[in-house]
mmCIF file of C-alpha atoms and ligand atoms in Angstrom:
data_model
loop_
_atom_site.group_PDB
_atom_site.id
_atom_site.type_symbol
_atom_site.label_atom_id
_atom_site.label_comp_id
_atom_site.label_asym_id
_atom_site.label_seq_id
_atom_site.Cartn_x
_atom_site.Cartn_y
_atom_site.Cartn_z
ATOM 1 C CA UNK A 1 -5.036 -32.331 -71.662
ATOM 2 C CA UNK A 2 -5.268 -35.124 -69.123
ATOM 3 C CA UNK A 3 -2.393 -37.321 -68.078
ATOM 4 C CA UNK A 4 -2.393 -40.573 -70.099
ATOM 5 C CA UNK A 5 -4.637 -43.160 -68.419
ATOM 6 C CA UNK A 6 -1.969 -45.767 -67.670
ATOM 7 C CA UNK A 7 0.485 -43.245 -66.183
ATOM 8 C CA UNK A 8 -2.014 -41.129 -64.329
ATOM 9 C CA UNK A 9 -1.884 -42.603 -60.873
ATOM 10 C CA UNK A 10 1.870 -43.179 -60.803
ATOM 11 C CA UNK A 11 2.455 -39.671 -62.103
ATOM 12 C CA UNK A 12 0.233 -38.059 -59.509
ATOM 13 C CA UNK A 13 1.484 -40.177 -56.636
ATOM 14 C CA UNK A 14 5.038 -39.242 -57.565
ATOM 15 C CA UNK A 15 4.087 -35.617 -57.892
ATOM 16 C CA UNK A 16 2.512 -35.500 -54.469
ATOM 17 C CA UNK A 17 5.208 -37.554 -52.827
ATOM 18 C CA UNK A 18 6.539 -34.634 -50.855
ATOM 19 C CA UNK A 19 9.688 -35.259 -48.739
ATOM 20 C CA UNK A 20 8.280 -33.283 -45.804
ATOM 21 C CA UNK A 21 4.876 -33.937 -44.219
ATOM 22 C CA UNK A 22 2.102 -31.423 -44.961
ATOM 23 C CA UNK A 23 2.318 -28.349 -42.719
ATOM 24 C CA UNK A 24 -1.152 -28.912 -41.224
ATOM 25 C CA UNK A 25 -0.590 -32.588 -40.531
ATOM 26 C CA UNK A 26 -1.004 -33.602 -36.915
ATOM 27 C CA UNK A 27 -0.661 -37.320 -37.559
ATOM 28 C CA UNK A 28 2.105 -39.332 -35.997
ATOM 29 C CA UNK A 29 2.274 -43.015 -36.819
ATOM 30 C CA UNK A 30 0.276 -45.698 -38.588
ATOM 31 C CA UNK A 31 -3.121 -44.771 -40.016
ATOM 32 C CA UNK A 32 -6.161 -44.907 -37.756
ATOM 33 C CA UNK A 33 -8.412 -45.486 -40.766
ATOM 34 C CA UNK A 34 -7.108 -47.906 -43.402
ATOM 35 C CA UNK A 35 -8.477 -49.436 -46.586
ATOM 36 C CA UNK A 36 -6.355 -51.654 -48.820
ATOM 37 C CA UNK A 37 -7.429 -52.948 -52.216
ATOM 38 C CA UNK A 38 -11.120 -52.685 -51.365
ATOM 39 C CA UNK A 39 -13.638 -53.677 -54.049
ATOM 40 C CA UNK A 40 -17.403 -53.716 -54.013
ATOM 41 C CA UNK A 41 -19.644 -54.718 -56.887
ATOM 42 C CA UNK A 42 -23.384 -54.005 -56.723
ATOM 43 C CA UNK A 43 -25.723 -56.046 -58.834
ATOM 44 C CA UNK A 44 -28.201 -53.957 -60.780
ATOM 45 C CA UNK A 45 -30.688 -54.553 -63.607
ATOM 46 C CA UNK A 46 -28.268 -53.026 -66.103
ATOM 47 C CA UNK A 47 -25.412 -55.287 -64.935
ATOM 48 C CA UNK A 48 -22.724 -55.214 -62.253
ATOM 49 C CA UNK A 49 -21.633 -51.828 -60.901
ATOM 50 C CA UNK A 50 -18.028 -51.606 -59.704
ATOM 51 C CA UNK A 51 -18.650 -49.060 -56.951
ATOM 52 C CA UNK A 52 -15.215 -49.641 -55.379
ATOM 53 C CA UNK A 53 -12.360 -50.909 -57.480
ATOM 54 C CA UNK A 54 -9.174 -51.352 -55.452
ATOM 55 C CA UNK A 55 -9.634 -48.455 -53.038
ATOM 56 C CA UNK A 56 -6.542 -47.650 -50.947
ATOM 57 C CA UNK A 57 -6.601 -44.979 -48.251
ATOM 58 C CA UNK A 58 -4.887 -44.269 -44.951
ATOM 59 C CA UNK A 59 -5.818 -41.557 -42.462
ATOM 60 C CA UNK A 60 -3.277 -40.877 -39.672
ATOM 61 C CA UNK A 61 -4.599 -40.289 -36.163
ATOM 62 C CA UNK A 62 -5.773 -36.739 -35.486
ATOM 63 C CA UNK A 63 -5.940 -35.781 -39.159
ATOM 64 C CA UNK A 64 -8.709 -35.182 -41.672
ATOM 65 C CA UNK A 65 -9.000 -36.823 -45.061
ATOM 66 C CA UNK A 66 -11.509 -35.641 -47.640
ATOM 67 C CA UNK A 67 -12.719 -38.067 -50.286
ATOM 68 C CA UNK A 68 -13.452 -35.723 -53.162
ATOM 69 C CA UNK A 69 -15.395 -37.040 -56.113
ATOM 70 C CA UNK A 70 -18.402 -36.529 -58.374
ATOM 71 C CA UNK A 71 -21.761 -38.337 -58.189
ATOM 72 C CA UNK A 72 -21.325 -42.076 -58.372
ATOM 73 C CA UNK A 73 -17.566 -42.045 -57.671
ATOM 74 C CA UNK A 74 -17.970 -44.474 -54.771
ATOM 75 C CA UNK A 75 -17.723 -42.093 -51.798
ATOM 76 C CA UNK A 76 -20.780 -43.356 -49.909
ATOM 77 C CA UNK A 77 -19.830 -46.959 -50.607
ATOM 78 C CA UNK A 78 -16.365 -46.277 -49.167
ATOM 79 C CA UNK A 79 -17.932 -44.836 -46.002
ATOM 80 C CA UNK A 80 -20.329 -47.780 -45.735
ATOM 81 C CA UNK A 81 -17.668 -50.479 -45.966
ATOM 82 C CA UNK A 82 -15.457 -48.663 -43.451
ATOM 83 C CA UNK A 83 -18.314 -48.225 -40.984
ATOM 84 C CA UNK A 84 -19.515 -51.868 -41.086
ATOM 85 C CA UNK A 85 -22.757 -51.014 -42.913
ATOM 86 C CA UNK A 86 -21.960 -53.200 -45.927
ATOM 87 C CA UNK A 87 -19.357 -55.872 -46.638
ATOM 88 C CA UNK A 88 -16.923 -55.435 -49.506
ATOM 89 C CA UNK A 89 -16.170 -58.225 -51.983
ATOM 90 C CA UNK A 90 -12.418 -57.949 -51.465
ATOM 91 C CA UNK A 91 -9.832 -55.995 -49.520
ATOM 92 C CA UNK A 92 -8.745 -55.195 -45.993
ATOM 93 C CA UNK A 93 -10.298 -52.536 -43.753
ATOM 94 C CA UNK A 94 -8.973 -51.517 -40.360
ATOM 95 C CA UNK A 95 -9.960 -48.897 -37.807
ATOM 96 C CA UNK A 96 -7.339 -48.310 -35.114
ATOM 97 C CA UNK A 97 -5.761 -51.605 -36.140
ATOM 98 C CA UNK A 98 -9.048 -53.506 -35.632
ATOM 99 C CA UNK A 99 -10.170 -55.571 -38.616
ATOM 100 C CA UNK A 100 -13.570 -54.186 -39.649
ATOM 101 C CA UNK A 101 -14.818 -57.427 -41.188
ATOM 102 C CA UNK A 102 -13.753 -59.644 -38.268
ATOM 103 C CA UNK A 103 -14.751 -57.317 -35.411
ATOM 104 C CA UNK A 104 -17.583 -55.027 -36.561
ATOM 105 C CA UNK A 105 -19.008 -54.585 -33.041
ATOM 106 C CA UNK A 106 -15.709 -53.424 -31.629
ATOM 107 C CA UNK A 107 -15.320 -50.997 -34.516
ATOM 108 C CA UNK A 108 -18.822 -49.576 -33.993
ATOM 109 C CA UNK A 109 -17.956 -48.681 -30.424
ATOM 110 C CA UNK A 110 -15.197 -46.267 -31.450
ATOM 111 C CA UNK A 111 -16.685 -44.704 -34.582
ATOM 112 C CA UNK A 112 -19.431 -42.220 -35.329
ATOM 113 C CA UNK A 113 -21.075 -41.911 -38.722
ATOM 114 C CA UNK A 114 -23.370 -39.356 -40.282
ATOM 115 C CA UNK A 115 -24.801 -40.580 -43.563
ATOM 116 C CA UNK A 116 -25.501 -38.660 -46.748
ATOM 117 C CA UNK A 117 -29.233 -38.619 -46.051
ATOM 118 C CA UNK A 118 -30.087 -37.601 -42.500
ATOM 119 C CA UNK A 119 -31.334 -40.605 -40.540
ATOM 120 C CA UNK A 120 -33.630 -39.184 -37.877
ATOM 121 C CA UNK A 121 -37.013 -40.214 -36.511
ATOM 122 C CA UNK A 122 -39.568 -37.716 -37.792
ATOM 123 C CA UNK A 123 -42.016 -38.180 -34.942
ATOM 124 C CA UNK A 124 -39.560 -37.722 -32.091
ATOM 125 C CA UNK A 125 -38.169 -34.359 -30.992
ATOM 126 C CA UNK A 126 -34.509 -33.518 -31.581
ATOM 127 C CA UNK A 127 -33.665 -34.230 -27.952
ATOM 128 C CA UNK A 128 -35.577 -37.535 -27.976
ATOM 129 C CA UNK A 129 -33.713 -38.614 -31.104
ATOM 130 C CA UNK A 130 -30.367 -38.042 -29.411
ATOM 131 C CA UNK A 131 -31.473 -39.803 -26.215
ATOM 132 C CA UNK A 132 -32.568 -42.765 -28.297
ATOM 133 C CA UNK A 133 -29.133 -42.952 -29.937
ATOM 134 C CA UNK A 134 -27.575 -42.753 -26.451
ATOM 135 C CA UNK A 135 -29.661 -45.735 -25.351
ATOM 136 C CA UNK A 136 -28.555 -47.671 -28.456
ATOM 137 C CA UNK A 137 -25.019 -47.123 -27.201
ATOM 138 C CA UNK A 138 -26.130 -48.463 -23.783
ATOM 139 C CA UNK A 139 -25.515 -45.157 -22.010
ATOM 140 C CA UNK A 140 -27.259 -44.973 -18.608
ATOM 141 C CA UNK A 141 -30.429 -42.878 -18.910
ATOM 142 C CA UNK A 142 -29.037 -39.876 -17.051
ATOM 143 C CA UNK A 143 -25.874 -39.824 -19.132
ATOM 144 C CA UNK A 144 -27.906 -40.136 -22.351
ATOM 145 C CA UNK A 145 -30.015 -37.169 -21.244
ATOM 146 C CA UNK A 146 -26.974 -35.036 -20.388
ATOM 147 C CA UNK A 147 -25.186 -35.879 -23.627
ATOM 148 C CA UNK A 148 -28.330 -35.069 -25.640
ATOM 149 C CA UNK A 149 -28.630 -31.652 -23.953
ATOM 150 C CA UNK A 150 -24.939 -30.933 -24.546
ATOM 151 C CA UNK A 151 -25.195 -31.765 -28.247
ATOM 152 C CA UNK A 152 -28.436 -29.831 -28.717
ATOM 153 C CA UNK A 153 -26.590 -26.749 -27.420
ATOM 154 C CA UNK A 154 -23.460 -27.425 -29.438
ATOM 155 C CA UNK A 155 -25.460 -27.569 -32.683
ATOM 156 C CA UNK A 156 -27.592 -24.542 -31.833
ATOM 157 C CA UNK A 157 -30.808 -26.520 -31.759
ATOM 158 C CA UNK A 158 -31.831 -25.314 -28.302
ATOM 159 C CA UNK A 159 -35.093 -23.707 -29.424
ATOM 160 C CA UNK A 160 -36.037 -26.581 -31.721
ATOM 161 C CA UNK A 161 -34.854 -29.335 -29.378
ATOM 162 C CA UNK A 162 -38.310 -30.015 -27.974
ATOM 163 C CA UNK A 163 -40.159 -29.903 -31.292
ATOM 164 C CA UNK A 164 -40.836 -32.987 -33.461
ATOM 165 C CA UNK A 165 -38.258 -33.358 -36.224
ATOM 166 C CA UNK A 166 -40.947 -33.345 -38.932
ATOM 167 C CA UNK A 167 -41.059 -29.561 -38.521
ATOM 168 C CA UNK A 168 -37.280 -29.145 -38.982
ATOM 169 C CA UNK A 169 -35.640 -27.577 -42.033
ATOM 170 C CA UNK A 170 -33.103 -29.568 -44.070
ATOM 171 C CA UNK A 171 -30.209 -27.789 -42.362
ATOM 172 C CA UNK A 172 -31.600 -28.532 -38.896
ATOM 173 C CA UNK A 173 -31.976 -32.219 -39.749
ATOM 174 C CA UNK A 174 -28.394 -32.289 -41.005
ATOM 175 C CA UNK A 175 -27.153 -30.786 -37.757
ATOM 176 C CA UNK A 176 -29.231 -33.193 -35.674
ATOM 177 C CA UNK A 177 -27.890 -36.146 -37.657
ATOM 178 C CA UNK A 178 -24.344 -34.943 -37.100
ATOM 179 C CA UNK A 179 -25.094 -34.540 -33.389
ATOM 180 C CA UNK A 180 -26.308 -38.162 -33.404
ATOM 181 C CA UNK A 181 -22.943 -39.274 -34.769
ATOM 182 C CA UNK A 182 -21.238 -37.682 -31.758
ATOM 183 C CA UNK A 183 -23.351 -39.201 -28.970
ATOM 184 C CA UNK A 184 -20.717 -41.816 -28.128
ATOM 185 C CA UNK A 185 -17.891 -39.198 -28.308
ATOM 186 C CA UNK A 186 -16.190 -41.184 -31.084
ATOM 187 C CA UNK A 187 -12.442 -40.997 -31.715
ATOM 188 C CA UNK A 188 -13.059 -41.700 -35.378
ATOM 189 C CA UNK A 189 -15.743 -39.877 -37.288
ATOM 190 C CA UNK A 190 -17.162 -40.443 -40.781
ATOM 191 C CA UNK A 191 -19.218 -37.693 -42.392
ATOM 192 C CA UNK A 192 -20.778 -38.342 -45.801
ATOM 193 C CA UNK A 193 -21.298 -34.986 -47.540
ATOM 194 C CA UNK A 194 -21.902 -33.141 -44.252
ATOM 195 C CA UNK A 195 -22.801 -29.784 -45.763
ATOM 196 C CA UNK A 196 -24.519 -30.631 -49.052
ATOM 197 C CA UNK A 197 -27.763 -28.678 -49.256
ATOM 198 C CA UNK A 198 -26.921 -26.257 -46.457
ATOM 199 C CA UNK A 199 -27.098 -22.496 -46.904
ATOM 200 C CA UNK A 200 -23.764 -20.611 -46.756
ATOM 201 C CA UNK A 201 -24.222 -19.501 -43.127
ATOM 202 C CA UNK A 202 -25.095 -23.004 -41.912
ATOM 203 C CA UNK A 203 -22.173 -24.415 -43.915
ATOM 204 C CA UNK A 204 -19.735 -22.030 -42.221
ATOM 205 C CA UNK A 205 -21.191 -22.873 -38.802
ATOM 206 C CA UNK A 206 -20.860 -26.600 -39.453
ATOM 207 C CA UNK A 207 -17.294 -26.200 -40.695
ATOM 208 C CA UNK A 208 -16.498 -24.535 -37.384
ATOM 209 C CA UNK A 209 -18.053 -27.392 -35.389
ATOM 210 C CA UNK A 210 -16.027 -29.874 -37.437
ATOM 211 C CA UNK A 211 -12.817 -27.860 -36.945
ATOM 212 C CA UNK A 212 -13.419 -27.810 -33.178
ATOM 213 C CA UNK A 213 -13.900 -31.591 -33.116
ATOM 214 C CA UNK A 214 -10.675 -32.090 -35.038
ATOM 215 C CA UNK A 215 -8.808 -29.657 -32.772
ATOM 216 C CA UNK A 216 -9.986 -31.797 -29.862
ATOM 217 C CA UNK A 217 -8.323 -34.845 -31.438
ATOM 218 C CA UNK A 218 -11.017 -36.532 -33.560
ATOM 219 C CA UNK A 219 -9.776 -38.359 -36.647
ATOM 220 C CA UNK A 220 -12.104 -37.618 -39.527
ATOM 221 C CA UNK A 221 -12.915 -39.002 -42.944
ATOM 222 C CA UNK A 222 -15.402 -36.874 -44.840
ATOM 223 C CA UNK A 223 -16.738 -37.012 -48.357
ATOM 224 C CA UNK A 224 -17.513 -33.981 -50.426
ATOM 225 C CA UNK A 225 -18.110 -32.743 -53.941
ATOM 226 C CA UNK A 226 -16.658 -29.340 -53.094
ATOM 227 C CA UNK A 227 -12.986 -28.577 -53.469
ATOM 228 C CA UNK A 228 -13.502 -25.576 -51.225
ATOM 229 C CA UNK A 229 -14.810 -27.783 -48.415
ATOM 230 C CA UNK A 230 -11.849 -30.137 -48.737
ATOM 231 C CA UNK A 231 -9.618 -27.061 -48.722
ATOM 232 C CA UNK A 232 -11.177 -25.754 -45.503
ATOM 233 C CA UNK A 233 -11.235 -28.971 -43.531
ATOM 234 C CA UNK A 234 -8.814 -31.571 -44.810
ATOM 235 C CA UNK A 235 -5.126 -32.262 -44.273
ATOM 236 C CA UNK A 236 -5.171 -34.682 -47.184
ATOM 237 C CA UNK A 237 -7.496 -34.883 -50.168
ATOM 238 C CA UNK A 238 -8.025 -38.140 -52.040
ATOM 239 C CA UNK A 239 -9.684 -37.596 -55.410
ATOM 240 C CA UNK A 240 -11.859 -40.604 -56.101
ATOM 241 C CA UNK A 241 -13.191 -41.683 -59.473
ATOM 242 C CA UNK A 242 -14.885 -44.956 -60.418
ATOM 243 C CA UNK A 243 -14.134 -46.468 -57.045
ATOM 244 C CA UNK A 244 -10.431 -45.782 -56.899
ATOM 245 C CA UNK A 245 -8.121 -42.990 -55.750
ATOM 246 C CA UNK A 246 -6.762 -41.175 -58.791
ATOM 247 C CA UNK A 247 -4.845 -38.430 -56.964
ATOM 248 C CA UNK A 248 -3.893 -37.753 -53.387
ATOM 249 C CA UNK A 249 -2.207 -34.821 -51.718
ATOM 250 C CA UNK A 250 -2.805 -31.663 -49.750
ATOM 251 C CA UNK A 251 -5.370 -29.249 -51.041
ATOM 252 C CA UNK A 252 -2.547 -26.867 -52.018
ATOM 253 C CA UNK A 253 -0.884 -29.587 -54.065
ATOM 254 C CA UNK A 254 -4.159 -30.275 -55.864
ATOM 255 C CA UNK A 255 -4.668 -26.599 -56.548
ATOM 256 C CA UNK A 256 -1.140 -26.125 -57.816
ATOM 257 C CA UNK A 257 -1.759 -29.015 -60.200
ATOM 258 C CA UNK A 258 -4.552 -27.015 -61.792
ATOM 259 C CA UNK A 259 -2.817 -23.648 -61.582
ATOM 260 C CA UNK A 260 -4.790 -22.245 -58.642
ATOM 261 C CA UNK A 261 -7.359 -19.664 -59.646
ATOM 262 C CA UNK A 262 -8.505 -18.769 -63.117
ATOM 263 C CA UNK A 263 -9.492 -15.478 -64.707
ATOM 264 C CA UNK A 264 -12.610 -15.347 -66.867
ATOM 265 C CA UNK A 265 -13.627 -12.473 -69.166
ATOM 266 C CA UNK A 266 -16.831 -12.020 -71.150
ATOM 267 C CA UNK A 267 -16.361 -9.905 -74.290
ATOM 268 C CA UNK A 268 -18.940 -7.503 -75.711
ATOM 269 C CA UNK A 269 -17.850 -8.368 -79.255
ATOM 270 C CA UNK A 270 -16.894 -11.924 -80.248
ATOM 271 C CA UNK A 271 -14.607 -10.495 -82.950
ATOM 272 C CA UNK A 272 -12.191 -9.515 -80.163
ATOM 273 C CA UNK A 273 -11.759 -13.150 -79.089
ATOM 274 C CA UNK A 274 -8.472 -13.618 -80.974
ATOM 275 C CA UNK A 275 -6.796 -10.537 -79.496
ATOM 276 C CA UNK A 276 -8.182 -11.230 -76.035
ATOM 277 C CA UNK A 277 -6.956 -14.833 -76.239
ATOM 278 C CA UNK A 278 -3.423 -13.615 -76.938
ATOM 279 C CA UNK A 279 -3.545 -11.399 -73.835
ATOM 280 C CA UNK A 280 -4.912 -14.180 -71.621
ATOM 281 C CA UNK A 281 -2.244 -16.568 -72.906
ATOM 282 C CA UNK A 282 0.449 -13.994 -72.035
ATOM 283 C CA UNK A 283 -0.607 -13.814 -68.371
ATOM 284 C CA UNK A 284 -2.015 -17.314 -67.903
ATOM 285 C CA UNK A 285 -0.451 -20.506 -66.592
ATOM 286 C CA UNK A 286 -1.629 -22.405 -69.669
ATOM 287 C CA UNK A 287 -3.575 -21.921 -72.886
ATOM 288 C CA UNK A 288 -6.879 -20.031 -72.533
ATOM 289 C CA UNK A 289 -10.170 -21.813 -73.096
ATOM 290 C CA UNK A 290 -12.915 -20.192 -75.185
ATOM 291 C CA UNK A 291 -16.519 -21.169 -74.352
ATOM 292 C CA UNK A 292 -18.989 -22.250 -77.032
ATOM 293 C CA UNK A 293 -20.507 -18.735 -77.111
ATOM 294 C CA UNK A 294 -17.192 -17.465 -78.568
ATOM 295 C CA UNK A 295 -17.178 -14.524 -76.163
ATOM 296 C CA UNK A 296 -16.253 -16.007 -72.799
ATOM 297 C CA UNK A 297 -12.587 -16.795 -72.287
ATOM 298 C CA UNK A 298 -10.912 -18.326 -69.272
ATOM 299 C CA UNK A 299 -7.337 -19.055 -68.303
ATOM 300 C CA UNK A 300 -5.631 -20.585 -65.246
ATOM 301 C CA UNK A 301 -3.422 -18.084 -63.432
ATOM 302 C CA UNK A 302 -0.780 -18.342 -60.714
ATOM 303 C CA UNK A 303 -1.465 -14.988 -58.997
ATOM 304 C CA UNK A 304 -5.224 -14.429 -58.944
ATOM 305 C CA UNK A 305 -5.694 -10.679 -58.304
ATOM 306 C CA UNK A 306 -2.396 -9.565 -59.893
ATOM 307 C CA UNK A 307 -3.042 -11.612 -63.031
ATOM 308 C CA UNK A 308 -6.534 -10.147 -63.297
ATOM 309 C CA UNK A 309 -5.129 -6.621 -63.055
ATOM 310 C CA UNK A 310 -2.547 -7.260 -65.821
ATOM 311 C CA UNK A 311 -5.136 -8.852 -68.084
ATOM 312 C CA UNK A 312 -7.623 -5.994 -67.585
ATOM 313 C CA UNK A 313 -4.911 -3.361 -68.245
ATOM 314 C CA UNK A 314 -3.851 -5.050 -71.503
ATOM 315 C CA UNK A 315 -7.451 -5.484 -72.661
ATOM 316 C CA UNK A 316 -8.141 -1.819 -71.955
ATOM 317 C CA UNK A 317 -4.984 -0.757 -73.802
ATOM 318 C CA UNK A 318 -6.381 -2.494 -76.900
ATOM 319 C CA UNK A 319 -9.883 -1.031 -76.401
ATOM 320 C CA UNK A 320 -11.466 -4.447 -75.919
ATOM 321 C CA UNK A 321 -14.845 -3.919 -74.230
ATOM 322 C CA UNK A 322 -16.015 -6.332 -71.523
ATOM 323 C CA UNK A 323 -19.384 -7.419 -70.202
ATOM 324 C CA UNK A 324 -17.840 -9.045 -67.180
ATOM 325 C CA UNK A 325 -14.521 -10.112 -65.704
ATOM 326 C CA UNK A 326 -13.486 -11.906 -62.539
ATOM 327 C CA UNK A 327 -11.489 -14.509 -60.684
ATOM 328 C CA UNK A 328 -12.879 -17.998 -60.362
ATOM 329 C CA UNK A 329 -11.783 -20.371 -57.623
ATOM 330 C CA UNK A 330 -10.922 -23.893 -58.752
ATOM 331 C CA UNK A 331 -13.648 -26.507 -58.430
ATOM 332 C CA UNK A 332 -13.879 -30.275 -58.490
ATOM 333 C CA UNK A 333 -14.584 -29.969 -62.222
ATOM 334 C CA UNK A 334 -11.222 -28.286 -62.800
ATOM 335 C CA UNK A 335 -9.396 -30.968 -60.827
ATOM 336 C CA UNK A 336 -11.164 -33.682 -62.760
ATOM 337 C CA UNK A 337 -10.604 -32.208 -66.154
ATOM 338 C CA UNK A 338 -6.925 -31.782 -65.419
ATOM 339 C CA UNK A 339 -6.410 -35.281 -64.041
ATOM 340 C CA UNK A 340 -8.707 -37.348 -66.223
ATOM 341 C CA UNK A 341 -9.186 -35.215 -69.312
ATOM 342 C CA UNK A 342 -12.985 -35.508 -68.937
ATOM 343 C CA UNK A 343 -15.615 -33.555 -66.996
ATOM 344 C CA UNK A 344 -16.595 -34.747 -63.533
ATOM 345 C CA UNK A 345 -20.261 -35.309 -64.333
ATOM 346 C CA UNK A 346 -19.670 -37.862 -67.092
ATOM 347 C CA UNK A 347 -21.008 -41.242 -65.941
ATOM 348 C CA UNK A 348 -18.735 -44.273 -66.031
ATOM 349 C CA UNK A 349 -18.900 -46.043 -69.412
ATOM 350 C CA UNK A 350 -20.288 -49.364 -68.166
ATOM 351 C CA UNK A 351 -22.873 -50.506 -65.667
ATOM 352 C CA UNK A 352 -23.988 -47.123 -64.334
ATOM 353 C CA UNK A 353 -26.857 -47.666 -61.940
ATOM 354 C CA UNK A 354 -29.376 -45.451 -60.280
ATOM 355 C CA UNK A 355 -28.054 -44.248 -56.930
ATOM 356 C CA UNK A 356 -31.620 -43.852 -55.636
ATOM 357 C CA UNK A 357 -31.465 -47.414 -54.322
ATOM 358 C CA UNK A 358 -28.917 -46.062 -51.902
ATOM 359 C CA UNK A 359 -31.100 -43.572 -50.118
ATOM 360 C CA UNK A 360 -31.886 -45.490 -47.002
ATOM 361 C CA UNK A 361 -29.426 -43.347 -45.046
ATOM 362 C CA UNK A 362 -26.225 -44.649 -43.566
ATOM 363 C CA UNK A 363 -26.458 -45.064 -39.832
ATOM 364 C CA UNK A 364 -25.186 -47.923 -37.761
HETATM 365 N N1 LIG B 1 -27.485 -50.260 -53.478
HETATM 366 C C1 LIG B 1 -26.970 -50.082 -54.716
HETATM 367 N N2 LIG B 1 -27.335 -50.893 -55.740
HETATM 368 C C2 LIG B 1 -26.807 -50.740 -56.976
HETATM 369 N N3 LIG B 1 -25.896 -49.815 -57.303
HETATM 370 C C3 LIG B 1 -25.497 -48.966 -56.331
HETATM 371 C C4 LIG B 1 -26.022 -49.068 -54.989
HETATM 372 N N4 LIG B 1 -25.443 -48.081 -54.240
HETATM 373 C C5 LIG B 1 -24.610 -47.429 -55.073
HETATM 374 N N5 LIG B 1 -24.635 -47.940 -56.315
HETATM 375 C C6 LIG B 1 -23.833 -47.500 -57.484
HETATM 376 O O1 LIG B 1 -22.457 -47.544 -57.107
HETATM 377 C C7 LIG B 1 -21.766 -46.423 -57.618
HETATM 378 C C8 LIG B 1 -21.148 -45.657 -56.460
HETATM 379 O O2 LIG B 1 -22.181 -45.123 -55.658
HETATM 380 P P1 LIG B 1 -21.933 -44.251 -54.368
HETATM 381 O O3 LIG B 1 -23.246 -43.992 -53.742
HETATM 382 O O4 LIG B 1 -20.892 -44.898 -53.534
HETATM 383 O O5 LIG B 1 -21.324 -42.931 -55.023
HETATM 384 P P2 LIG B 1 -21.090 -41.474 -54.384
HETATM 385 O O6 LIG B 1 -19.701 -41.094 -54.747
HETATM 386 O O7 LIG B 1 -21.443 -41.494 -52.946
HETATM 387 O O8 LIG B 1 -22.114 -40.583 -55.212
HETATM 388 P P3 LIG B 1 -22.971 -39.273 -54.742
HETATM 389 O O9 LIG B 1 -22.046 -38.112 -54.873
HETATM 390 O O10 LIG B 1 -24.069 -39.223 -55.742
HETATM 391 O O11 LIG B 1 -23.458 -39.508 -53.353
HETATM 392 C C9 LIG B 1 -22.771 -45.622 -58.415
HETATM 393 O O12 LIG B 1 -22.666 -45.991 -59.775
HETATM 394 C C10 LIG B 1 -24.106 -46.049 -57.832
HETATM 395 O O13 LIG B 1 -25.129 -45.922 -58.783
HETATM 396 MG MG1 LIG B 2 -22.783 -40.476 -51.815
#
């Protein structure tokens, strides 16, 4: 069951209003990245789309915030208004105290942004792309060359650095785009879905690069659809839905809200579902859920491996045969279902538009 609509935000804010700062927090004072009451309405053939609807966020210096939300939640729009790429219809945006709408040029000097769709010139080599970005930032030629070489090494593109980008894989383009966002050594970095589409090894490598940047003092706002990514990288997670923050807290607080891990079992015989459900309910943190096939049951648990062991022992004691059993880590879907009472992929009721119009790539 979700929290009633009108109480949801207050309830969650209160819940996450911890008296002590999060253990991983490195932030000190006022937020380096701020958005207050930001709204943005796109016009589309099917009517107005409220992409941002009173967005409020604050990211303290030296910390990482993840905007976690499903397709169409407003993540890219949030990044675009904060990075001067589009103007909102209402609200206040500040980076390091500088008003984004009044002083976009000043803001651009201190930020780096890597958009959801890699913005690189296909016909140039990786190194040439980075040198070009350096020149856009008015770096002297020698400095632009040195910075390009440094970044090519940092992102393990040394072998590909002198090849045209049109021969790069998706993961290589992603890394090059991220390198481009770092040319001006920004204090404030925005990454829109930095690892979507990467293979597991490349994702781990990129997480490490991001962790190193943060350890060196970069303040970061990233967007993601993966709870695991937010868990790995972020001090604070803001769950965003229909252009507004519906829950905010540390990743641990979010996970505790949904009972951490869950245990799923697939029965050989659907007639055992009743007895198995009783066992899962006994060891679960809430009522078990039975899938439409009538044979797959799942329950949230507090102690992943221990709960699985107890459940398996009790099922065995009652001779209930299994096809499969395991622990499942919580996902964005679980967070959404818990908070909103509906699945993450459900489109907003009114004015849903095609996001394809948005694919020009976000790069200043
Ligand atoms: N240029 C545009 N014109 C019209 N509607 C748009 C435009 N860009 C975005 N939208 C709509 O605004 C809403 C928010 O889009 P946005 O791209 O910010 O979402 P998102 O959270 O980044 O989604 P995704 O996970 O798919 O990248 C969506 O309903 C989208 O269809
Ligand atoms: Mg997006």
